[in-house]
Short mmCIF file of C-alpha atoms and ligand atoms in Angstrom, two decimals:
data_model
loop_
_atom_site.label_atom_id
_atom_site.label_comp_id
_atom_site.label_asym_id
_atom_site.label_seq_id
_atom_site.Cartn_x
_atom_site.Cartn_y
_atom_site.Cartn_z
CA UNK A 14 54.27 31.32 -14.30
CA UNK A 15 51.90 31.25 -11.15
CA UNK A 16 50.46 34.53 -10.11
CA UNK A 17 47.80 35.45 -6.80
CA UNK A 18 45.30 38.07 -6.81
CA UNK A 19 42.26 38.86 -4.11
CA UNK A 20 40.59 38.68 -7.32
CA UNK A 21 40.31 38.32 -10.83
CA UNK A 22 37.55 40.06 -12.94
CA UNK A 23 37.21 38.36 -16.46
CA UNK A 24 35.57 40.61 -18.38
CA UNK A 25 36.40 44.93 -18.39
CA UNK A 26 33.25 46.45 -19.59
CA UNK A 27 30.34 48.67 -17.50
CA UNK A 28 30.63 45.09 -14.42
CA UNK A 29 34.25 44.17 -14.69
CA UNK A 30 35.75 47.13 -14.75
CA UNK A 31 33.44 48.66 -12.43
CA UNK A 32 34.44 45.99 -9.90
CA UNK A 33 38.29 45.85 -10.22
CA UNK A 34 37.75 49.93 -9.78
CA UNK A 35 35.82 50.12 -6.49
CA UNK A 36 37.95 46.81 -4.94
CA UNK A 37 41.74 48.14 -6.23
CA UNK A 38 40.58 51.66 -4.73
CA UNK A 39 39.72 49.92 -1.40
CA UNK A 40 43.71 48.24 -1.67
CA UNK A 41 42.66 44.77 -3.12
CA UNK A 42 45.43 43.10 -5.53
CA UNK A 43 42.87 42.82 -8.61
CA UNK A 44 43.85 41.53 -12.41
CA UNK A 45 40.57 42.31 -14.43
CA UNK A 46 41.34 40.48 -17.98
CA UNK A 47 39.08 40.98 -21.05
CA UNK A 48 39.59 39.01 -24.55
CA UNK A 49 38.42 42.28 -26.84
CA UNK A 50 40.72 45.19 -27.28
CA UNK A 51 40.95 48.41 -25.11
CA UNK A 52 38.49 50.78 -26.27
CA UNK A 53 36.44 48.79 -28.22
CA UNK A 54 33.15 49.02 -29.18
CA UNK A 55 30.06 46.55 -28.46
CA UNK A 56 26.48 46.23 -28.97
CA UNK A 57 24.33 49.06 -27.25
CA UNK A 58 22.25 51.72 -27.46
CA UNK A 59 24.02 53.47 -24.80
CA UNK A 60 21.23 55.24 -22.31
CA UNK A 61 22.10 55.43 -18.83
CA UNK A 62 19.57 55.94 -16.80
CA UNK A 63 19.64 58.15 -13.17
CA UNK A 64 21.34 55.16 -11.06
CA UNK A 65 23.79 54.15 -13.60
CA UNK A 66 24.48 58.44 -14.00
CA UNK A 67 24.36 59.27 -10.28
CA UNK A 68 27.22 55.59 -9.99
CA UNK A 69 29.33 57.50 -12.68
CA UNK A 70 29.13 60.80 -10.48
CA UNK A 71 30.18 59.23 -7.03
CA UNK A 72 33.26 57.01 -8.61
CA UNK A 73 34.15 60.53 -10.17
CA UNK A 74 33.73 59.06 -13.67
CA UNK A 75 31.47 61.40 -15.19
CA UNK A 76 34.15 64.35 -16.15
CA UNK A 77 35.52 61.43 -18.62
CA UNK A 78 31.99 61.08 -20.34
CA UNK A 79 31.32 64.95 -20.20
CA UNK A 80 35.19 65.61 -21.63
CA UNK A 81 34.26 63.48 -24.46
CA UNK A 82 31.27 66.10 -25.33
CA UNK A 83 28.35 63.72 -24.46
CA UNK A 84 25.37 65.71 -24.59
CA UNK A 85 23.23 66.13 -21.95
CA UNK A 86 19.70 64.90 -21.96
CA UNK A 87 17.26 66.91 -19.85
CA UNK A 88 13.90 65.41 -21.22
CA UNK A 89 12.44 62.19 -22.36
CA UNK A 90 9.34 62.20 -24.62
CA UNK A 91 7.11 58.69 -24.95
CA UNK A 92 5.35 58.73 -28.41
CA UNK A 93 2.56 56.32 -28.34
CA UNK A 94 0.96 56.08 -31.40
CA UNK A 95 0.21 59.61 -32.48
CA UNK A 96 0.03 60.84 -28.61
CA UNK A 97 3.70 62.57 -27.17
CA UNK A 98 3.68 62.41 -23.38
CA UNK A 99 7.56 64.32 -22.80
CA UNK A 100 9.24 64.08 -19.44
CA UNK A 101 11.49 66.86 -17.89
CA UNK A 102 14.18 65.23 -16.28
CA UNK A 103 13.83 66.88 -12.58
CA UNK A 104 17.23 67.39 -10.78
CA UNK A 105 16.89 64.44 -8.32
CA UNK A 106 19.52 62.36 -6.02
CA UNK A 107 22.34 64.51 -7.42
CA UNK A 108 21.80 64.03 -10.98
CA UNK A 109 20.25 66.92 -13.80
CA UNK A 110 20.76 65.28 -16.59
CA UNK A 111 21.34 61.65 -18.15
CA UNK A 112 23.86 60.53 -20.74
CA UNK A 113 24.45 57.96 -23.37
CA UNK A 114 28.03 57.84 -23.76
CA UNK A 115 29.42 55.44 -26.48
CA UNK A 116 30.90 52.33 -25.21
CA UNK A 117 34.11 53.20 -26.67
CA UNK A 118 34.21 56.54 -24.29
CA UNK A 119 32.37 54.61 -21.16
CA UNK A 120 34.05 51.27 -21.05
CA UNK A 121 37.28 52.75 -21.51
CA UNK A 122 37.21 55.66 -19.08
CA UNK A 123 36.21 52.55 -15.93
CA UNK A 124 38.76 50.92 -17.12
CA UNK A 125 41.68 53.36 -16.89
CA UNK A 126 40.20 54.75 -13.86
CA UNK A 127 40.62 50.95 -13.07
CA UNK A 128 44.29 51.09 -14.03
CA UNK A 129 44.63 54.64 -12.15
CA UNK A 130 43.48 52.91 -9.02
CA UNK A 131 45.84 50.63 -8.89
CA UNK A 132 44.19 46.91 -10.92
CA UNK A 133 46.57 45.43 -13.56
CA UNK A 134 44.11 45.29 -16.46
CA UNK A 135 44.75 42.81 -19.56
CA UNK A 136 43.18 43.37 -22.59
CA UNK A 137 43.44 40.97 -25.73
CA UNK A 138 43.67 38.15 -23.47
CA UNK A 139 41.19 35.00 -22.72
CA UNK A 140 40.24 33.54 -20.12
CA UNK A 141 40.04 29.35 -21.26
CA UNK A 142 39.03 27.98 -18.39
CA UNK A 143 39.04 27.80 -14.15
CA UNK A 144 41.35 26.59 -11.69
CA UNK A 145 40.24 24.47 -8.69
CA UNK A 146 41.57 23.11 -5.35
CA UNK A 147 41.80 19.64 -4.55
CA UNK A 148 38.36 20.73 -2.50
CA UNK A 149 36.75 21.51 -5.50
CA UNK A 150 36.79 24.86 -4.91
CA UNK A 151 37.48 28.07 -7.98
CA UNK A 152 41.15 29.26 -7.00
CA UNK A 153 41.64 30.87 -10.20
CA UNK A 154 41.61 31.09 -14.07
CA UNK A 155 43.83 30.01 -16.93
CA UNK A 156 44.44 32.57 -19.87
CA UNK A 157 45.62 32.92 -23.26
CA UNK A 158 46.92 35.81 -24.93
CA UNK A 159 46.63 36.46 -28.58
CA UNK A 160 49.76 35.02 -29.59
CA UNK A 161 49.09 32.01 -27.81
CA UNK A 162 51.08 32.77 -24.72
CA UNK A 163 49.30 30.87 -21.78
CA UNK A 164 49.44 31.56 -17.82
CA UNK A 165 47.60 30.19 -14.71
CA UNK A 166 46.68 33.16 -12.54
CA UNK A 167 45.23 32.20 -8.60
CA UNK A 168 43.04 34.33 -7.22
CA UNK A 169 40.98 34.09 -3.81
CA UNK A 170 38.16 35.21 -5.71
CA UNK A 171 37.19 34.79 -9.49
CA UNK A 172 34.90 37.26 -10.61
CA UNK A 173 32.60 36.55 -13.68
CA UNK A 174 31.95 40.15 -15.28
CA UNK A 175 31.96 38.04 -18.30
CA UNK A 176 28.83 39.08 -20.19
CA UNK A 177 25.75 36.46 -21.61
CA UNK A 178 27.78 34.07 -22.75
CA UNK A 179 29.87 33.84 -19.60
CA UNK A 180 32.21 31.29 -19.24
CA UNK A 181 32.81 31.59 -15.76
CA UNK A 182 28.81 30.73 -15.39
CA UNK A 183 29.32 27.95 -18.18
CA UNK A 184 32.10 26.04 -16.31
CA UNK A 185 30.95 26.94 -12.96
CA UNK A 186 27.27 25.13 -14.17
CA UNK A 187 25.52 28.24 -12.35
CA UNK A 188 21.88 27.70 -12.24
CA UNK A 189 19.27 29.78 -13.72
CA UNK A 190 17.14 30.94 -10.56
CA UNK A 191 14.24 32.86 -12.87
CA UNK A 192 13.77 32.91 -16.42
CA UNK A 193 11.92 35.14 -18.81
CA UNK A 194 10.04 34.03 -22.25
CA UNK A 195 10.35 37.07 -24.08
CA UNK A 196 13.18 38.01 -26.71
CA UNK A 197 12.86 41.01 -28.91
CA UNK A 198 15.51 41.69 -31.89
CA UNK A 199 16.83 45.05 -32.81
CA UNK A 200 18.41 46.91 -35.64
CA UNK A 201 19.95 49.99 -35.27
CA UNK A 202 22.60 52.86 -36.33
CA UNK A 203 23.82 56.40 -36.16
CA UNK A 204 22.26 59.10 -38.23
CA UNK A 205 23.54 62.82 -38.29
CA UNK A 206 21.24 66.17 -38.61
CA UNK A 207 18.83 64.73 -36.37
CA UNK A 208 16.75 67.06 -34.52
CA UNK A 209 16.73 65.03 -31.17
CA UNK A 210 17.62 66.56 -27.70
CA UNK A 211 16.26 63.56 -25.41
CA UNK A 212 15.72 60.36 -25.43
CA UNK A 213 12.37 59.40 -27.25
CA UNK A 214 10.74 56.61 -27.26
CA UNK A 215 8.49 55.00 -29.76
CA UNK A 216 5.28 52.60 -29.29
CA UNK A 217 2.95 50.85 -31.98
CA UNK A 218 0.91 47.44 -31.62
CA UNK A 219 4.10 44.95 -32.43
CA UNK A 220 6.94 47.43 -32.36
CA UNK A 221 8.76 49.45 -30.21
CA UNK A 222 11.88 52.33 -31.39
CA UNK A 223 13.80 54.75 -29.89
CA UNK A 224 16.23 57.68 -30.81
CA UNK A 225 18.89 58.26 -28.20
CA UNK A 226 21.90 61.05 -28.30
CA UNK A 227 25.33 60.39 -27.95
CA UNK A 228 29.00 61.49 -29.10
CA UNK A 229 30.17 63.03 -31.97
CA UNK A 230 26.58 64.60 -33.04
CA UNK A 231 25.28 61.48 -33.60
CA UNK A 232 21.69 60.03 -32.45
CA UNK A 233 21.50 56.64 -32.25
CA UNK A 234 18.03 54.80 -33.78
CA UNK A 235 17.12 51.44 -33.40
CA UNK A 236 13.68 49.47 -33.70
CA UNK A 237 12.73 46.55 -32.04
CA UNK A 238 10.10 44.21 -32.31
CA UNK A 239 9.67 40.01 -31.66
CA UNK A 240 12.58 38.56 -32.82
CA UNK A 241 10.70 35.93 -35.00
CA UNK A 242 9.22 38.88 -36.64
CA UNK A 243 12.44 40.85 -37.20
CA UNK A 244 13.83 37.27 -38.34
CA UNK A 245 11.16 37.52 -41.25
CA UNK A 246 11.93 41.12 -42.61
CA UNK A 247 15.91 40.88 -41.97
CA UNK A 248 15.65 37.42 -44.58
CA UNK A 249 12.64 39.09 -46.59
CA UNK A 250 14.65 42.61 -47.21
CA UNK A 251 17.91 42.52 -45.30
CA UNK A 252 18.70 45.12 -42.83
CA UNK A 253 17.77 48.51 -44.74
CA UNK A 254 14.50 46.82 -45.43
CA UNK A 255 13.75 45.15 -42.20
CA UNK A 256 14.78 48.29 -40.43
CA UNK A 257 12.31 50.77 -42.98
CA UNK A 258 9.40 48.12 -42.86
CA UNK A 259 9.86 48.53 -38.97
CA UNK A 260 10.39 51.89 -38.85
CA UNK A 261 7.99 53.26 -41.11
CA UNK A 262 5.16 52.21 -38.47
CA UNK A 263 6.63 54.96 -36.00
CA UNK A 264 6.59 59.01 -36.62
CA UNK A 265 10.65 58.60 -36.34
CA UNK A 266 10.74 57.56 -40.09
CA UNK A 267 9.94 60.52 -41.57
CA UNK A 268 13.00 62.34 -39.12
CA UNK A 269 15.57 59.69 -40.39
CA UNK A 270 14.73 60.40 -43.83
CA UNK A 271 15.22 63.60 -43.74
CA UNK A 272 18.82 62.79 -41.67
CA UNK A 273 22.34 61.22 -43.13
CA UNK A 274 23.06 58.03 -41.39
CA UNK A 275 26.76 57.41 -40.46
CA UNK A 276 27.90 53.72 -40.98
CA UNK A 277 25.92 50.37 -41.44
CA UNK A 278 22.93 49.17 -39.23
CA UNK A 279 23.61 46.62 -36.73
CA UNK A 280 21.62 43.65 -36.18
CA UNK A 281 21.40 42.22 -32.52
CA UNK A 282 18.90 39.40 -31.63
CA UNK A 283 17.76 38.77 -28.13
CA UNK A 284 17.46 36.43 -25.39
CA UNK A 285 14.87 35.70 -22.63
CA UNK A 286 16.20 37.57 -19.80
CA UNK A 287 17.55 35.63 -16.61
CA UNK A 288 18.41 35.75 -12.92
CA UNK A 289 21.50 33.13 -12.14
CA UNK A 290 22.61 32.10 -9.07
CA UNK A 291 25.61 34.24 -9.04
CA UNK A 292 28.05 33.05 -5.76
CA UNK A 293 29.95 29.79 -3.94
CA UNK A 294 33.00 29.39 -2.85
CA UNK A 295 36.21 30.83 -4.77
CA UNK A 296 33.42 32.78 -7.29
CA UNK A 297 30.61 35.61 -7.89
CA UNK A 298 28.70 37.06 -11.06
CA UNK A 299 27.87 40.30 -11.92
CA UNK A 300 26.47 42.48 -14.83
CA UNK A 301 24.68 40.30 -17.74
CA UNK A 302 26.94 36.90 -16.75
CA UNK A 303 24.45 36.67 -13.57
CA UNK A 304 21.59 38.94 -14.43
CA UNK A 305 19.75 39.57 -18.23
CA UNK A 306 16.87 41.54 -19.48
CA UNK A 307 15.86 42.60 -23.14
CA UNK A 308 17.71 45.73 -23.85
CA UNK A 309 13.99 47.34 -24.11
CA UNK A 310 14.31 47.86 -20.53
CA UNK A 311 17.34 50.58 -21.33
CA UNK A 312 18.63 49.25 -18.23
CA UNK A 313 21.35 46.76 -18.61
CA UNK A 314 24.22 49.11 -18.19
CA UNK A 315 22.87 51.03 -15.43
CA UNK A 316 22.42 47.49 -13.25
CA UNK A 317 25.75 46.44 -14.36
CA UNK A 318 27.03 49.85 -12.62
CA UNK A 319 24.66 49.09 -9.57
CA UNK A 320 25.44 45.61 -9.05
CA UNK A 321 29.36 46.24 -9.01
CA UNK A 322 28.58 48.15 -6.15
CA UNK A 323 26.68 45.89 -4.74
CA UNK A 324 29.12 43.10 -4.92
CA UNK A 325 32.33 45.29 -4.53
CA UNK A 326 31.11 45.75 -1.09
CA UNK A 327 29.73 42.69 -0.56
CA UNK A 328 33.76 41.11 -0.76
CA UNK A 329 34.82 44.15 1.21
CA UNK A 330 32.54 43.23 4.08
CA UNK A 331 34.75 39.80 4.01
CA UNK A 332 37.91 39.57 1.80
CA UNK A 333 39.20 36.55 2.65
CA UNK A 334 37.55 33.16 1.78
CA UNK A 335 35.22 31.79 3.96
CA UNK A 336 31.75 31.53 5.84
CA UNK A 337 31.55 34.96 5.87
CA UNK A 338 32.71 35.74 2.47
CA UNK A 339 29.74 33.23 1.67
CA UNK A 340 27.21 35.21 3.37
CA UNK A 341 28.45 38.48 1.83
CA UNK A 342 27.85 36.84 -1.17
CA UNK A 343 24.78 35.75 -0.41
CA UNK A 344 23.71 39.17 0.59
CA UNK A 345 24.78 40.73 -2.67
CA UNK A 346 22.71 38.42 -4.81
CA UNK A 347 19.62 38.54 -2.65
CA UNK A 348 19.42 42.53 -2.81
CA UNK A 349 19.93 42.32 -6.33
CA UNK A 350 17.19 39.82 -7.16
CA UNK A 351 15.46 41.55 -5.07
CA UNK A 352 15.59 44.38 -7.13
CA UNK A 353 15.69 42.89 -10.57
CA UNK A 354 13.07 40.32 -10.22
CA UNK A 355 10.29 42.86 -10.91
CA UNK A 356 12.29 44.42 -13.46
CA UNK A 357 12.73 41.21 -15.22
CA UNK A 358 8.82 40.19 -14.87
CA UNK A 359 7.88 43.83 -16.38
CA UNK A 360 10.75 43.89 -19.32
CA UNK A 361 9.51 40.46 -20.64
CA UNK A 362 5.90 41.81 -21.40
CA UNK A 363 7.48 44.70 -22.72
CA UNK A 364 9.56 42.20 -24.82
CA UNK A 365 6.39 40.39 -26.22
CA UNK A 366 5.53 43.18 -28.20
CA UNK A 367 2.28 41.89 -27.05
CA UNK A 368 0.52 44.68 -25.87
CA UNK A 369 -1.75 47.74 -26.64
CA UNK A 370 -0.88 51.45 -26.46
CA UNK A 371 -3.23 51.39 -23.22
CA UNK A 372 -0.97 48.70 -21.70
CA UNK A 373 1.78 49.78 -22.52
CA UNK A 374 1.92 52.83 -20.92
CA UNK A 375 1.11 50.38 -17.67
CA UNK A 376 4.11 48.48 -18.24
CA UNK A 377 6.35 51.25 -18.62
CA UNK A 378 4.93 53.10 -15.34
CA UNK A 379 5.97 50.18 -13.31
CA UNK A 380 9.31 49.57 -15.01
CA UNK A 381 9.90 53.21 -13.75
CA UNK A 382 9.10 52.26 -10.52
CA UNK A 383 11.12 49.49 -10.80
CA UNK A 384 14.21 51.96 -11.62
CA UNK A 385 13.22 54.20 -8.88
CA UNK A 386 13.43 51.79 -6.24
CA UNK A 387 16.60 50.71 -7.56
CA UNK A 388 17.91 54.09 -7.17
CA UNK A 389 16.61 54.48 -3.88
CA UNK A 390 18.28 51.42 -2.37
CA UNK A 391 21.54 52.15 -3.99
CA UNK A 392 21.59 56.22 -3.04
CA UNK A 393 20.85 54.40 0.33
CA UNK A 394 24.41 52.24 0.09
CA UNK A 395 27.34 54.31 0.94
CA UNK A 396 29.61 54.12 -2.02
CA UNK A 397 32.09 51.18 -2.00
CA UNK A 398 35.20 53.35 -1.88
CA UNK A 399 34.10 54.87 1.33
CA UNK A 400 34.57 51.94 3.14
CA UNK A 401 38.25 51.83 5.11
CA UNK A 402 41.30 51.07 3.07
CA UNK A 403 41.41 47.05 4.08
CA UNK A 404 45.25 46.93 3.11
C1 FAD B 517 21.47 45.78 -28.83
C2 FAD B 517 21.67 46.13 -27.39
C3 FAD B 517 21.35 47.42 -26.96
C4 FAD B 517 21.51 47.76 -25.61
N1 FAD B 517 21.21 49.01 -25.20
C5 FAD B 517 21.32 49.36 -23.90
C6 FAD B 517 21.00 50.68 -23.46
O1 FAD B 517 20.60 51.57 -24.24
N2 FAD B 517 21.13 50.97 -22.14
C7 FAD B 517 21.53 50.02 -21.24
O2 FAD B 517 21.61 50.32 -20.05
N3 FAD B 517 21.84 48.76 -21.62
C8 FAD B 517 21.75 48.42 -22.94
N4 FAD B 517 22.07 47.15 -23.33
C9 FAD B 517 22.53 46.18 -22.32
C10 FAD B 517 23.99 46.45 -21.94
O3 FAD B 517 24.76 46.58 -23.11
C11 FAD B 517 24.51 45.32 -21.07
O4 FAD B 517 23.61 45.09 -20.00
C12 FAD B 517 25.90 45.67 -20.52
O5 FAD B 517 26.82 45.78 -21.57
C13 FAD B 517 26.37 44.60 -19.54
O6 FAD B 517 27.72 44.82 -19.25
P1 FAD B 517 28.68 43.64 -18.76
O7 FAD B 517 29.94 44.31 -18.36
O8 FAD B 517 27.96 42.79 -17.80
O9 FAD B 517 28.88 42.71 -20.03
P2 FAD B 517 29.47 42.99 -21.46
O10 FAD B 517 29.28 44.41 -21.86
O11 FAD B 517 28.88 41.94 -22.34
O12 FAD B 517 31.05 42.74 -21.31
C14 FAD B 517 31.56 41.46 -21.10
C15 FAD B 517 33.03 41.46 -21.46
O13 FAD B 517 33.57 40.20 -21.12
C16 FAD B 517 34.53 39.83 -22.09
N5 FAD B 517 34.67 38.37 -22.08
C17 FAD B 517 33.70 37.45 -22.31
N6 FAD B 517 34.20 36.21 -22.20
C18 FAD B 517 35.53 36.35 -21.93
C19 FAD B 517 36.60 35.43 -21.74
N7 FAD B 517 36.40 34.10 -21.78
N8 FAD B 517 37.83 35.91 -21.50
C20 FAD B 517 38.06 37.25 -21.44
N9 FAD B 517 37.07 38.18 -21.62
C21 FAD B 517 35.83 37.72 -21.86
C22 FAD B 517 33.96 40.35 -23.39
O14 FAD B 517 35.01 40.55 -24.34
C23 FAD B 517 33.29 41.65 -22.96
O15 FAD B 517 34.12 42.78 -23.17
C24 FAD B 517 21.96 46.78 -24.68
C25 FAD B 517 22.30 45.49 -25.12
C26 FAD B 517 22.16 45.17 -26.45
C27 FAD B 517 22.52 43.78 -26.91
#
């Protein structure tokens, strides 16, 4: 059976379904497919920072995350070594407060907001491979559904929201524009009793942790460090050892020990971050399938958020295939390297582990400044939905 969209988003987490949103609301005919289940969780630590929370507030998204009885967080405090440095979180481009919803409440609320505007979203279904024209050119994708059911759907546009190991980049052979070196490994979990209100942050020589708050009373913990270190410890002393070992450095041991953790700790190795070329004709990438950095950065889902925008209105600007769609695309991938290229450079060092407290401290000052340009530039960008109804 033969089916044609305006587009087709593979992949309905934070990018896909953030895309298929802000194009159906605009009148698009969008199919946004995703292999996992609705609802479902993946790896992540959860914080959103003020971009990816002030995003939520314009598509009217946030009522989802605060019905679900995320907490607020109105402070941030950056432990280095045995020095606290906290951080009010000052009401600022619309937002009070930052959340760290769990991907089971996030992804799920874009994507029935998805649904609500109008996208047919597939869940449980692959995407195996593109279409192309005679020219060469992506017209589409073919998909497989868990019982082996497969269909050929056409699209004018094929959107890879597909994550790091994106297929759409993988057939497409997308270049890798600017590469990092860095890769840190984490471990983390959920622990219960915690006395944590904000997000804190954790520095020693070598290792980096953080406790974050989310649903359900729980904080989430993790540590980080190189990943050829956590490699070491994980084989050494499995996960409960690696993550103690690690952990035990920081003053955040002594809290979980006193705290019940809920479930098993979750292992999650890294990869040098990347900027990809992420457009040509009949195709575009957004979130981590075009654009990676370590998690350390807290940052991933918040640029996903951003970048949707960024590209929603990019095909907006010029729907139908074309010279113009090219340079729309163009446009979209030049503000966000733009933007991400110093967050990448900054995220890596932070990645090495290879620093001092003194340093540090540096690094993390300019990744702010990083973020706050970012949210400067896209507070600038009138919301994609604003822009007339094209159908
Ligand atoms: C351990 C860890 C902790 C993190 N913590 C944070 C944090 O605290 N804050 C933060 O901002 N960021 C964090 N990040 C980064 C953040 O999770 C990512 O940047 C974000 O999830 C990117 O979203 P995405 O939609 O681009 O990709 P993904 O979330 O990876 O979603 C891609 C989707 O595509 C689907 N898919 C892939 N291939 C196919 C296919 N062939 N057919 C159909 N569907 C397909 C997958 O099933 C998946 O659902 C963390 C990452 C990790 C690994």
């Amino acid at each position: 059976m033969d089916n044609r969209w305006d587009a087709v988003v593979v992949g309905a987490r934070v990018a896909g379904a953030t895309t298929a949103l802000l194009l159906a609301r605009a009148g698009l005919r969008v199919l946004c497919i995703d292999r996992a289940r609705h609802g479902s969780d993946t790896l992540s630590t959860h914080a959103l920072m003020r971009a990816g929370t002030l995003q939520l507030q314009r598509w009217g998204l946030l009522d989802a995350v605060l019905a679900a009885g995320t907490p607020a967080v109105r402070h941030t405090i950056f432990h280095y070594g045995r020095d606290d440095v906290p951080v009010s979180i000052r009401p600022a481009a619309g937002v009070d407060a930052l959340y760290a919803p769990r991907r089971t409440i996030l992804d799920a609320a874009i994507a029935n907001a998805a649904v609500e505007a109008g996208a047919t979203v597939r869940f449980g279904t692959t995407v195996t491979g593109l279409l192309r024209d005679p020219d060469g050119r992506v017209a589409g994708v073919a998909t497989r559904t868990r019982n082996g059911a497969a269909r050929a759907e056409r699209a004018a546009l094929v959107i890879g929201a597909d994550g790091r190991g994106s297929l759409v980049a993988q057939a497409i052979g997308a270049p890798i524009e600017m590469s990092g070196q860095a890769s840190s490994a984490f471990l983390y979990g959920y622990w219960t009793g915690l006395d944590v209100t904000g997000y804190e942050w954790f520095y020693q020589p070598g290792i980096s942790a953080g406790a974050i708050p989310t649903n359900d009373g729980l904080t989430c913990v993790f540590v980080g460090t190189t990943e050829a270190r956590a490699a070491v410890l994980v084989s050494g002393g499995g996960t409960g050892g690696a993550f103690r070992q690690l952990a035990g450095r920081t003053p955040i041991a002594a809290r979980v020990a006193g705290a019940g953790r809920v479930g098993g700790l979750r292992y999650a190795r890294g990869r040098p971050g990347y900027l990809r070329r992420s457009w040509g004709p009949g195709w575009a990438l957004v979130g981590d399938a075009g654009y990676w950095k370590d998690p350390l950065s807290t940052h991933g889902i918040t640029d996903a958020l951003c970048d949707a925008e960024l590209l929603a209105r990019a095909v907006l600007s010029a729907p139908e295939p074309g010279p113009d769609q090219l340079d729309a695309l163009a446009g979209y991938q030049s503000i966000r390297d733009e933007l991400g290229r110093p967050m990448l450079r900054v995220t890596d060092r932070i990645a090495s582990h290879d620093w001092d407290l003194i340093e540090v401290r540096r690094l993390l000052m300019e990744l702010a400044s990083a973020m706050t340009e970012k949210l400067e530039r896209i507070g600038t960008v009138p919301a994609a939905d604003e822009v007339v109804n094209i159908r």
